[in-house]
Amino acid sequence: SQQGEEDPQALSIQEGENATMNCSYKTSINNLQWYRQNSGRGLVHLILIRSNEREKHSGRLRVTLDTSKKSSSLLITASRAADTASYFCATVGGAQKLVFGQGTRLTINP
Amino acid sequence: DGGITQSPKYLFRKEGQNVTLSCEQNLNHDAMYWYRQDPGQGLRLIYYSQIVNDFQKGDIAEGYSVSREKKESFPLTVTSAQKNPTAFYLCASNSGNRVGQPQHFGDGTRLSIL
């Protein structure tokens, strides 16, 4: 069953601007992960945030987690053309299974 | 270079035919997964295996079968019982020794109906 829901479904911005994507989920989680998928390729893991963490950074990526609102956001700062991709959140409950959202399609215009 | 290799990249299935998608990993991972992705959608879990000779159904296992005879390999068969097999199939793996470890993905197989 799909648990995560990303918002917006599509986002188009100019190179150099910041991009923010949101993810909402329904049940309690162990951790939440963000992945990137370039067109026609597999997913690449970007960042993992545990349920007891509120914010995490990795290079130009910043992820926040609000377990009271069951939501997370991914911020990409100073976007580049190479950031054009689909971005997915995935939640982990009590088992090994990841449950993916439907993704946000991000387009960076030069 | 460690990674996951899926083959073929493109596959065509005729009516009533079973087809098998290959997934091989050299990451020494215990757990492997198969997902289906439809256009503009997220991933849905078909089957997963946490150890050799054992596997469990995911959310959409009907019409699919798997085997896990070797640690490195987790082939997926799309049977004729799967009436809507056209999709992008992704294989993934992780070490599986802790809950919720990130998964490594192959580059997928795109299956179409002739």
Coordinates of N, CA and C in Angstrom, one line a residue:
Chain A
S1 N 0.8 -1.2 0.0 CA 0.0 0.0 0.0 C 0.9 1.2 0.0
Q2 N 0.5 2.3 -0.7 CA 1.2 3.5 -0.8 C 1.0 4.3 0.5
Q3 N 2.1 4.7 1.2 CA 1.9 5.4 2.4 C 2.3 6.9 2.2
G4 N 3.4 7.1 1.6 CA 3.9 8.5 1.4 C 3.2 9.2 0.3
E5 N 3.0 10.4 0.5 CA 2.4 11.2 -0.6 C 3.3 12.5 -0.7
E6 N 3.8 12.7 -1.9 CA 4.7 13.8 -2.2 C 3.9 15.0 -2.7
D7 N 4.3 16.2 -2.4 CA 3.7 17.4 -2.8 C 4.8 18.4 -3.1
P8 N 4.8 19.1 -4.2 CA 3.8 18.9 -5.4 C 4.2 17.7 -6.2
Q9 N 3.3 17.4 -7.1 CA 3.6 16.3 -8.0 C 4.6 16.7 -9.1
A10 N 4.7 17.9 -9.4 CA 5.7 18.4 -10.4 C 6.1 19.8 -9.9
L11 N 7.4 20.1 -10.2 CA 7.9 21.4 -9.8 C 8.9 21.8 -10.8
S12 N 8.8 23.1 -11.3 CA 9.7 23.6 -12.3 C 10.3 24.9 -11.8
I13 N 11.6 25.0 -11.7 CA 12.3 26.2 -11.2 C 13.5 26.6 -12.0
Q14 N 14.0 27.8 -11.8 CA 15.2 28.2 -12.5 C 16.4 27.8 -11.8
E15 N 17.4 27.5 -12.6 CA 18.7 27.1 -12.0 C 19.2 28.2 -11.0
G16 N 19.7 27.7 -9.9 CA 20.1 28.6 -8.8 C 19.1 28.8 -7.7
E17 N 17.8 28.5 -8.0 CA 16.8 28.7 -7.0 C 16.8 27.5 -6.1
N18 N 16.1 27.6 -5.0 CA 15.9 26.4 -4.1 C 14.7 25.7 -4.4
A19 N 14.7 24.4 -4.2 CA 13.5 23.5 -4.5 C 13.1 22.8 -3.2
T20 N 11.8 22.9 -2.9 CA 11.3 22.2 -1.7 C 10.2 21.3 -2.1
M21 N 10.4 20.0 -1.6 CA 9.4 19.0 -1.8 C 8.9 18.5 -0.5
N22 N 7.7 18.1 -0.4 CA 7.1 17.6 0.9 C 6.6 16.2 0.8
C23 N 6.6 15.5 1.9 CA 6.1 14.2 1.9 C 5.3 14.0 3.2
S24 N 4.1 13.4 3.0 CA 3.2 13.1 4.2 C 3.0 11.6 4.2
Y25 N 2.9 11.1 5.4 CA 2.7 9.6 5.6 C 1.7 9.4 6.7
K26 N 1.3 8.1 6.8 CA 0.1 7.8 7.6 C 0.3 7.1 9.0
T27 N 1.3 6.2 9.0 CA 1.5 5.5 10.2 C 2.9 5.8 10.9
S28 N 3.1 5.3 12.0 CA 4.4 5.5 12.7 C 5.5 4.9 11.9
I29 N 6.7 5.5 12.0 CA 7.8 5.1 11.2 C 9.1 4.9 12.1
N30 N 10.0 4.1 11.6 CA 11.3 3.9 12.1 C 12.2 4.9 11.5
N31 N 12.2 5.1 10.2 CA 12.9 6.2 9.6 C 12.2 6.6 8.3
L32 N 12.7 7.6 7.7 CA 12.2 8.1 6.4 C 13.4 8.4 5.5
Q33 N 13.3 7.9 4.3 CA 14.4 8.1 3.3 C 13.9 8.8 2.1
W34 N 14.8 9.5 1.5 CA 14.6 10.2 0.2 C 15.5 9.6 -0.8
Y35 N 14.9 9.4 -2.0 CA 15.6 8.9 -3.2 C 15.4 9.8 -4.4
R36 N 16.4 9.7 -5.3 CA 16.3 10.4 -6.6 C 16.3 9.4 -7.7
Q37 N 15.5 9.6 -8.7 CA 15.5 8.8 -9.9 C 15.6 9.6 -11.2
N38 N 16.7 9.4 -11.9 CA 16.8 10.0 -13.2 C 16.0 9.2 -14.2
S39 N 15.6 9.9 -15.3 CA 14.6 9.3 -16.2 C 15.2 7.9 -16.7
G40 N 14.4 6.9 -16.6 CA 14.8 5.6 -17.1 C 15.8 4.8 -16.3
R41 N 16.1 5.3 -15.1 CA 17.2 4.7 -14.3 C 16.6 4.2 -13.0
G42 N 17.5 3.5 -12.2 CA 17.1 3.1 -10.9 C 17.1 4.3 -9.9
L43 N 16.7 4.0 -8.7 CA 16.7 5.0 -7.6 C 18.0 5.0 -7.0
V44 N 18.4 6.2 -6.5 CA 19.6 6.4 -5.8 C 19.3 7.0 -4.4
H45 N 19.8 6.4 -3.4 CA 19.5 6.9 -2.0 C 20.2 8.2 -1.8
L46 N 19.5 9.2 -1.2 CA 20.0 10.5 -0.9 C 20.3 10.7 0.5
I47 N 19.3 10.4 1.4 CA 19.5 10.8 2.8 C 18.4 10.0 3.6
L48 N 18.8 9.7 4.8 CA 17.9 8.9 5.7 C 17.8 9.8 7.0
I49 N 16.6 9.9 7.5 CA 16.4 10.6 8.8 C 15.6 9.7 9.7
R50 N 16.1 9.5 10.9 CA 15.5 8.6 11.9 C 14.3 9.3 12.5
S51 N 13.4 8.6 13.2 CA 12.2 9.1 13.8 C 12.5 10.0 14.9
N52 N 13.7 9.9 15.5 CA 14.0 10.8 16.7 C 14.9 12.0 16.2
E53 N 15.0 12.2 14.9 CA 15.8 13.3 14.4 C 14.8 14.3 13.8
R54 N 15.1 15.6 13.8 CA 14.2 16.6 13.3 C 14.8 17.2 12.0
E55 N 16.1 17.2 11.9 CA 16.7 17.9 10.7 C 18.0 17.2 10.4
K56 N 18.3 17.1 9.1 CA 19.6 16.5 8.7 C 20.1 17.2 7.4
H57 N 21.4 17.3 7.3 CA 21.9 18.0 6.1 C 22.9 17.0 5.4
S58 N 23.0 17.1 4.1 CA 24.0 16.4 3.3 C 24.3 17.3 2.1
G59 N 25.4 18.0 2.1 CA 25.8 18.9 1.0 C 24.7 19.9 0.8
R60 N 24.1 20.0 -0.4 CA 23.0 20.9 -0.7 C 21.7 20.5 -0.3
L61 N 21.6 19.3 0.3 CA 20.3 18.8 0.8 C 20.0 19.0 2.2
R62 N 18.8 19.4 2.5 CA 18.4 19.5 3.9 C 17.0 18.8 4.0
V63 N 16.9 17.9 5.0 CA 15.7 17.2 5.2 C 15.2 17.5 6.6
T64 N 13.9 17.7 6.7 CA 13.3 17.9 8.1 C 12.2 16.8 8.2
L65 N 12.0 16.5 9.5 CA 11.0 15.5 9.8 C 10.1 16.0 11.0
D66 N 8.8 16.0 10.8 CA 7.9 16.4 11.9 C 7.0 15.2 12.2
T67 N 7.3 14.4 13.2 CA 6.5 13.1 13.4 C 5.1 13.5 13.9
S68 N 5.0 14.6 14.6 CA 3.6 15.0 15.1 C 2.7 15.3 13.9
K69 N 3.2 15.8 12.8 CA 2.4 16.1 11.6 C 2.5 15.0 10.6
K70 N 3.4 14.0 10.9 CA 3.6 12.9 9.9 C 4.0 13.5 8.6
S71 N 5.0 14.3 8.6 CA 5.5 14.9 7.3 C 7.0 15.2 7.3
S72 N 7.5 15.3 6.1 CA 8.9 15.5 5.9 C 9.1 16.5 4.7
S73 N 10.2 17.2 4.7 CA 10.4 18.0 3.5 C 11.9 17.8 3.1
L74 N 12.1 17.9 1.8 CA 13.4 17.9 1.2 C 13.7 19.2 0.6
L75 N 14.7 19.9 1.0 CA 15.1 21.2 0.4 C 16.4 21.0 -0.4
I76 N 16.5 21.4 -1.7 CA 17.7 21.4 -2.5 C 18.1 22.8 -2.7
T77 N 19.2 23.2 -2.2 CA 19.6 24.6 -2.3 C 20.4 24.8 -3.6
A78 N 20.4 26.0 -4.1 CA 21.2 26.4 -5.3 C 21.1 25.3 -6.4
S79 N 19.9 25.1 -6.9 CA 19.7 24.0 -7.8 C 20.5 24.1 -9.1
R80 N 20.8 22.9 -9.6 CA 21.6 22.8 -10.9 C 20.8 22.0 -11.9
A81 N 21.1 22.1 -13.1 CA 20.4 21.4 -14.2 C 20.5 19.9 -13.9
A82 N 21.6 19.4 -13.3 CA 21.7 18.0 -13.0 C 20.8 17.5 -11.9
D83 N 20.2 18.4 -11.2 CA 19.2 18.0 -10.2 C 17.9 17.6 -10.8
T84 N 17.7 17.8 -12.1 CA 16.4 17.4 -12.7 C 16.2 15.9 -12.6
A85 N 15.1 15.5 -12.0 CA 14.9 14.1 -11.7 C 13.6 14.0 -11.0
S86 N 13.2 12.8 -10.7 CA 12.0 12.5 -9.8 C 12.6 12.2 -8.4
Y87 N 11.9 12.7 -7.4 CA 12.3 12.5 -6.0 C 11.2 11.8 -5.2
F88 N 11.6 10.8 -4.5 CA 10.6 9.9 -3.8 C 11.0 9.9 -2.3
C89 N 10.0 10.0 -1.5 CA 10.2 9.6 -0.1 C 9.7 8.2 0.2
A90 N 10.4 7.5 1.1 CA 10.0 6.2 1.5 C 10.1 6.0 3.0
T91 N 9.1 5.4 3.5 CA 9.0 5.2 5.0 C 9.2 3.8 5.3
V92 N 9.8 3.6 6.5 CA 10.1 2.3 7.0 C 9.3 2.1 8.4
G93 N 8.5 1.1 8.5 CA 7.8 0.8 9.7 C 8.6 -0.2 10.5
G94 N 7.9 -1.3 10.9 CA 8.6 -2.3 11.8 C 9.3 -3.4 11.0
A95 N 9.2 -3.4 9.7 CA 9.8 -4.5 8.9 C 10.8 -3.9 8.0
Q96 N 11.4 -4.7 7.2 CA 12.4 -4.3 6.2 C 11.9 -3.5 5.0
K97 N 10.6 -3.5 4.9 CA 10.0 -3.0 3.7 C 9.9 -1.5 3.6
L98 N 10.3 -0.9 2.5 CA 10.1 0.5 2.2 C 8.8 0.7 1.6
V99 N 8.1 1.8 1.9 CA 6.8 2.1 1.3 C 7.0 3.5 0.6
F100 N 6.9 3.5 -0.7 CA 7.3 4.7 -1.5 C 6.1 5.6 -1.7
G101 N 6.3 6.9 -1.8 CA 5.3 7.8 -2.3 C 5.3 7.8 -3.8
Q102 N 4.5 8.7 -4.4 CA 4.4 8.7 -5.9 C 5.4 9.6 -6.5
G103 N 6.1 10.4 -5.7 CA 7.2 11.2 -6.3 C 6.8 12.6 -6.7
T104 N 7.9 13.4 -6.7 CA 7.8 14.8 -7.2 C 8.8 14.9 -8.4
R105 N 8.2 15.3 -9.6 CA 9.1 15.5 -10.8 C 9.6 16.9 -10.7
L106 N 10.9 17.0 -10.6 CA 11.6 18.3 -10.5 C 12.3 18.6 -11.8
T107 N 12.0 19.8 -12.4 CA 12.7 20.3 -13.6 C 13.5 21.5 -13.2
I108 N 14.7 21.6 -13.5 CA 15.6 22.8 -13.3 C 15.8 23.4 -14.7
N109 N 15.3 24.6 -14.9 CA 15.5 25.3 -16.2 C 16.8 26.1 -16.2
P110 N 17.6 26.0 -17.2 CA 18.8 26.7 -17.3 C 18.6 28.2 -17.5
Chain B
D1 N 33.9 -3.0 -9.4 CA 32.8 -2.0 -9.0 C 31.6 -2.7 -8.5
G2 N 31.2 -2.5 -7.2 CA 30.0 -3.3 -6.7 C 28.7 -2.7 -7.2
G3 N 27.7 -3.5 -7.4 CA 26.5 -3.0 -7.8 C 25.4 -4.0 -8.1
I4 N 24.3 -3.6 -8.6 CA 23.2 -4.5 -9.0 C 23.1 -4.4 -10.5
T5 N 23.0 -5.6 -11.2 CA 22.9 -5.6 -12.6 C 21.5 -6.3 -13.0
Q6 N 20.7 -5.6 -13.7 CA 19.5 -6.1 -14.2 C 19.6 -6.3 -15.7
S7 N 19.0 -7.4 -16.1 CA 19.0 -7.7 -17.6 C 17.7 -8.5 -17.9
P8 N 17.2 -8.3 -19.2 CA 17.7 -7.3 -20.1 C 17.2 -5.9 -19.8
K9 N 17.6 -4.9 -20.5 CA 17.1 -3.6 -20.2 C 15.7 -3.4 -20.8
Y10 N 15.4 -4.0 -21.9 CA 14.1 -4.0 -22.5 C 13.6 -5.5 -22.8
L11 N 12.4 -5.8 -22.6 CA 11.9 -7.1 -22.8 C 10.4 -7.0 -23.3
F12 N 10.1 -7.9 -24.2 CA 8.8 -7.9 -24.8 C 8.2 -9.3 -24.6
R13 N 6.9 -9.3 -24.2 CA 6.3 -10.6 -23.9 C 5.1 -10.8 -24.8
K14 N 5.0 -12.0 -25.3 CA 3.8 -12.3 -26.1 C 2.7 -12.9 -25.2
E15 N 1.5 -12.9 -25.7 CA 0.3 -13.4 -25.0 C 0.6 -14.8 -24.5
G16 N 0.3 -15.1 -23.3 CA 0.4 -16.4 -22.8 C 1.8 -16.9 -22.4
Q17 N 2.8 -16.0 -22.5 CA 4.2 -16.3 -22.3 C 4.6 -15.9 -20.9
N18 N 5.5 -16.8 -20.3 CA 6.2 -16.4 -19.1 C 7.5 -15.8 -19.5
V19 N 7.9 -14.7 -18.8 CA 9.3 -14.2 -19.0 C 10.0 -14.0 -17.7
T20 N 11.3 -14.1 -17.7 CA 12.1 -14.0 -16.5 C 13.0 -12.8 -16.6
L21 N 13.0 -12.0 -15.6 CA 13.9 -10.9 -15.4 C 15.0 -11.2 -14.5
S22 N 16.2 -10.9 -14.9 CA 17.4 -11.2 -14.1 C 17.8 -10.1 -13.2
C23 N 18.3 -10.4 -12.0 CA 18.9 -9.5 -11.1 C 20.0 -10.1 -10.4
E24 N 21.2 -9.6 -10.5 CA 22.4 -10.1 -9.9 C 23.1 -8.9 -9.1
Q25 N 23.6 -9.3 -7.9 CA 24.3 -8.3 -7.1 C 25.6 -8.8 -6.6
N26 N 26.6 -8.0 -6.5 CA 27.9 -8.4 -6.0 C 28.3 -7.5 -4.8
L27 N 27.3 -7.1 -4.1 CA 27.4 -6.3 -2.9 C 27.5 -7.1 -1.6
N28 N 27.3 -8.4 -1.7 CA 27.3 -9.3 -0.6 C 26.1 -9.0 0.3
H29 N 25.0 -8.5 -0.3 CA 23.8 -8.2 0.5 C 23.0 -9.4 0.7
D30 N 22.4 -9.5 1.9 CA 21.5 -10.7 2.2 C 20.1 -10.5 1.7
A31 N 19.6 -9.2 1.7 CA 18.2 -9.0 1.3 C 18.1 -8.4 -0.1
M32 N 17.1 -8.9 -0.8 CA 16.8 -8.4 -2.2 C 15.4 -8.2 -2.4
Y33 N 15.0 -7.3 -3.3 CA 13.6 -6.9 -3.5 C 13.3 -6.7 -4.9
W34 N 12.0 -6.9 -5.3 CA 11.5 -6.6 -6.6 C 10.4 -5.6 -6.5
Y35 N 10.5 -4.5 -7.3 CA 9.4 -3.5 -7.3 C 8.9 -3.4 -8.8
R36 N 7.7 -2.9 -8.8 CA 7.1 -2.5 -10.1 C 6.8 -1.0 -10.1
Q37 N 7.1 -0.4 -11.2 CA 6.8 1.1 -11.3 C 6.0 1.3 -12.5
D38 N 4.8 1.9 -12.4 CA 4.0 2.3 -13.5 C 4.3 3.8 -13.8
P39 N 4.0 4.2 -15.0 CA 4.3 5.6 -15.4 C 3.8 6.7 -14.5
G40 N 4.7 7.5 -14.0 CA 4.3 8.6 -13.1 C 3.9 8.2 -11.7
Q41 N 4.3 7.0 -11.4 CA 3.9 6.4 -10.1 C 5.1 6.1 -9.3
G42 N 4.8 5.8 -8.0 CA 5.9 5.3 -7.1 C 6.1 3.8 -7.3
L43 N 6.9 3.2 -6.4 CA 7.2 1.8 -6.5 C 6.3 1.0 -5.6
R44 N 5.9 -0.2 -6.2 CA 5.2 -1.1 -5.4 C 5.9 -2.4 -5.3
L45 N 5.9 -3.0 -4.1 CA 6.7 -4.2 -3.8 C 6.1 -5.4 -4.3
I46 N 6.8 -6.2 -5.0 CA 6.3 -7.5 -5.6 C 6.6 -8.6 -4.7
Y47 N 7.9 -8.9 -4.5 CA 8.5 -9.9 -3.6 C 9.7 -9.4 -3.0
Y48 N 10.1 -10.0 -1.8 CA 11.4 -9.7 -1.2 C 11.9 -11.0 -0.6
S49 N 13.2 -11.0 -0.4 CA 13.9 -12.1 0.2 C 15.0 -11.6 1.2
Q50 N 14.9 -12.1 2.4 CA 15.9 -11.7 3.4 C 17.1 -12.6 3.5
I51 N 16.9 -13.8 2.9 CA 18.0 -14.8 3.1 C 17.8 -15.8 2.0
V52 N 18.9 -16.5 1.6 CA 18.8 -17.5 0.6 C 17.8 -18.6 0.9
N53 N 17.1 -19.0 -0.1 CA 16.0 -20.1 0.0 C 14.8 -19.6 0.7
D54 N 14.6 -18.3 0.9 CA 13.4 -17.9 1.6 C 13.0 -16.5 0.9
F55 N 11.7 -16.4 0.7 CA 11.2 -15.1 0.2 C 9.7 -14.9 0.6
Q56 N 9.3 -13.7 0.6 CA 7.9 -13.3 1.0 C 7.2 -12.5 0.0
K57 N 5.9 -12.6 -0.1 CA 5.1 -11.8 -1.0 C 5.1 -10.4 -0.5
G58 N 5.1 -9.5 -1.5 CA 4.9 -8.1 -1.2 C 3.4 -7.7 -1.4
D59 N 3.2 -6.5 -1.8 CA 1.8 -6.0 -1.9 C 1.1 -6.4 -3.2
I60 N 1.9 -6.8 -4.3 CA 1.3 -7.1 -5.6 C 1.9 -8.3 -6.2
A61 N 1.9 -9.4 -5.4 CA 2.6 -10.7 -5.8 C 1.9 -11.5 -6.9
E62 N 0.6 -11.3 -7.0 CA -0.2 -12.1 -7.9 C 0.3 -12.0 -9.3
G63 N 0.5 -13.2 -10.0 CA 1.0 -13.2 -11.4 C 2.5 -13.2 -11.5
Y64 N 3.2 -13.2 -10.4 CA 4.7 -13.2 -10.4 C 5.2 -14.3 -9.5
S65 N 6.4 -14.8 -9.8 CA 7.1 -15.8 -9.0 C 8.6 -15.4 -8.9
V66 N 9.2 -15.9 -7.9 CA 10.7 -15.6 -7.7 C 11.3 -16.9 -7.1
S67 N 12.7 -16.9 -7.2 CA 13.5 -17.9 -6.5 C 14.7 -17.2 -5.9
R68 N 15.3 -17.8 -4.9 CA 16.5 -17.3 -4.3 C 17.4 -18.5 -3.9
E69 N 18.0 -19.0 -5.0 CA 18.9 -20.2 -4.8 C 20.3 -19.8 -4.4
K70 N 20.7 -18.6 -4.8 CA 22.0 -18.1 -4.5 C 21.9 -16.7 -3.9
K71 N 22.8 -16.3 -3.1 CA 22.8 -15.0 -2.4 C 22.8 -13.9 -3.5
E72 N 23.6 -14.1 -4.6 CA 23.8 -13.0 -5.5 C 22.6 -12.8 -6.5
S73 N 21.7 -13.8 -6.6 CA 20.7 -13.8 -7.6 C 19.3 -13.9 -7.1
F74 N 18.4 -13.1 -7.8 CA 17.0 -13.1 -7.3 C 16.1 -12.8 -8.6
P75 N 16.0 -13.8 -9.5 CA 15.2 -13.7 -10.7 C 13.7 -13.6 -10.4
L76 N 13.1 -12.8 -11.3 CA 11.6 -12.6 -11.2 C 11.0 -13.1 -12.5
T77 N 10.0 -14.0 -12.3 CA 9.2 -14.5 -13.5 C 7.9 -13.8 -13.5
V78 N 7.6 -13.2 -14.7 CA 6.3 -12.6 -14.9 C 5.5 -13.7 -15.6
T79 N 4.5 -14.2 -15.0 CA 3.7 -15.3 -15.6 C 2.6 -14.8 -16.5
S80 N 2.0 -15.7 -17.2 CA 0.9 -15.4 -18.1 C -0.4 -15.0 -17.3
A81 N -0.4 -15.3 -16.0 CA -1.5 -14.9 -15.1 C -1.5 -13.4 -14.8
Q82 N -0.3 -12.8 -15.0 CA -0.2 -11.3 -14.8 C -0.8 -10.6 -16.1
K83 N -2.0 -10.1 -16.0 CA -2.7 -9.6 -17.1 C -2.3 -8.2 -17.6
N84 N -1.6 -7.5 -16.7 CA -1.2 -6.2 -17.1 C 0.3 -6.0 -16.7
P85 N 1.2 -6.7 -17.4 CA 2.6 -6.7 -17.0 C 3.4 -5.5 -17.5
T86 N 2.9 -4.7 -18.4 CA 3.6 -3.6 -18.9 C 4.0 -2.6 -17.8
A87 N 5.3 -2.5 -17.5 CA 5.8 -1.6 -16.4 C 7.3 -1.6 -16.4
F88 N 7.8 -0.8 -15.6 CA 9.3 -0.8 -15.3 C 9.6 -1.5 -14.0
Y89 N 10.4 -2.5 -14.1 CA 10.7 -3.4 -13.0 C 12.1 -3.1 -12.4
L90 N 12.1 -2.9 -11.1 CA 13.3 -2.5 -10.4 C 13.7 -3.5 -9.3
C91 N 15.0 -3.9 -9.3 CA 15.5 -4.8 -8.3 C 16.3 -4.0 -7.3
A92 N 16.3 -4.3 -6.1 CA 17.1 -3.6 -5.1 C 17.7 -4.6 -4.1
S93 N 18.6 -4.1 -3.3 CA 19.2 -5.0 -2.3 C 19.7 -4.1 -1.1
N94 N 19.8 -4.7 0.1 CA 20.5 -4.1 1.2 C 21.0 -5.2 2.1
S95 N 21.8 -4.9 3.1 CA 22.4 -5.9 3.9 C 21.4 -6.6 4.8
G96 N 20.3 -5.9 5.1 CA 19.2 -6.5 5.8 C 19.4 -6.8 7.3
N97 N 20.6 -6.4 7.8 CA 20.8 -6.7 9.2 C 20.2 -5.7 10.2
R98 N 19.7 -4.6 9.7 CA 19.0 -3.7 10.6 C 17.8 -3.2 9.9
V99 N 16.7 -2.9 10.6 CA 15.5 -2.4 10.0 C 15.7 -1.1 9.2
G100 N 15.2 -1.1 8.0 CA 15.2 0.2 7.3 C 16.4 0.7 6.7
Q101 N 17.4 -0.2 6.4 CA 18.6 0.3 5.8 C 18.3 0.7 4.3
P102 N 19.1 1.7 3.9 CA 18.9 2.2 2.5 C 19.1 1.0 1.5
Q103 N 18.3 1.1 0.4 CA 18.4 0.1 -0.6 C 19.2 0.6 -1.8
H104 N 20.0 -0.3 -2.4 CA 20.7 0.0 -3.7 C 19.9 -0.6 -4.8
F105 N 19.7 0.2 -5.9 CA 18.9 -0.3 -7.0 C 19.7 -0.5 -8.2
G106 N 19.1 -1.5 -9.0 CA 19.6 -1.6 -10.4 C 19.0 -0.6 -11.3
D107 N 19.3 -0.7 -12.6 CA 18.8 0.3 -13.5 C 17.5 -0.1 -14.3
G108 N 16.9 -1.2 -13.8 CA 15.6 -1.6 -14.3 C 15.5 -2.4 -15.6
T109 N 14.4 -3.0 -15.7 CA 14.0 -3.7 -17.0 C 12.6 -3.2 -17.4
R110 N 12.5 -2.7 -18.6 CA 11.2 -2.2 -19.1 C 10.5 -3.3 -19.9
L111 N 9.4 -3.8 -19.4 CA 8.6 -4.9 -20.0 C 7.4 -4.4 -20.7
S112 N 7.3 -4.8 -22.0 CA 6.2 -4.4 -22.8 C 5.5 -5.6 -23.4
I113 N 4.2 -5.5 -23.8 CA 3.5 -6.6 -24.4 C 3.5 -6.4 -25.9
L114 N 3.8 -7.5 -26.6 CA 3.8 -7.5 -28.1 C 2.3 -7.6 -28.6

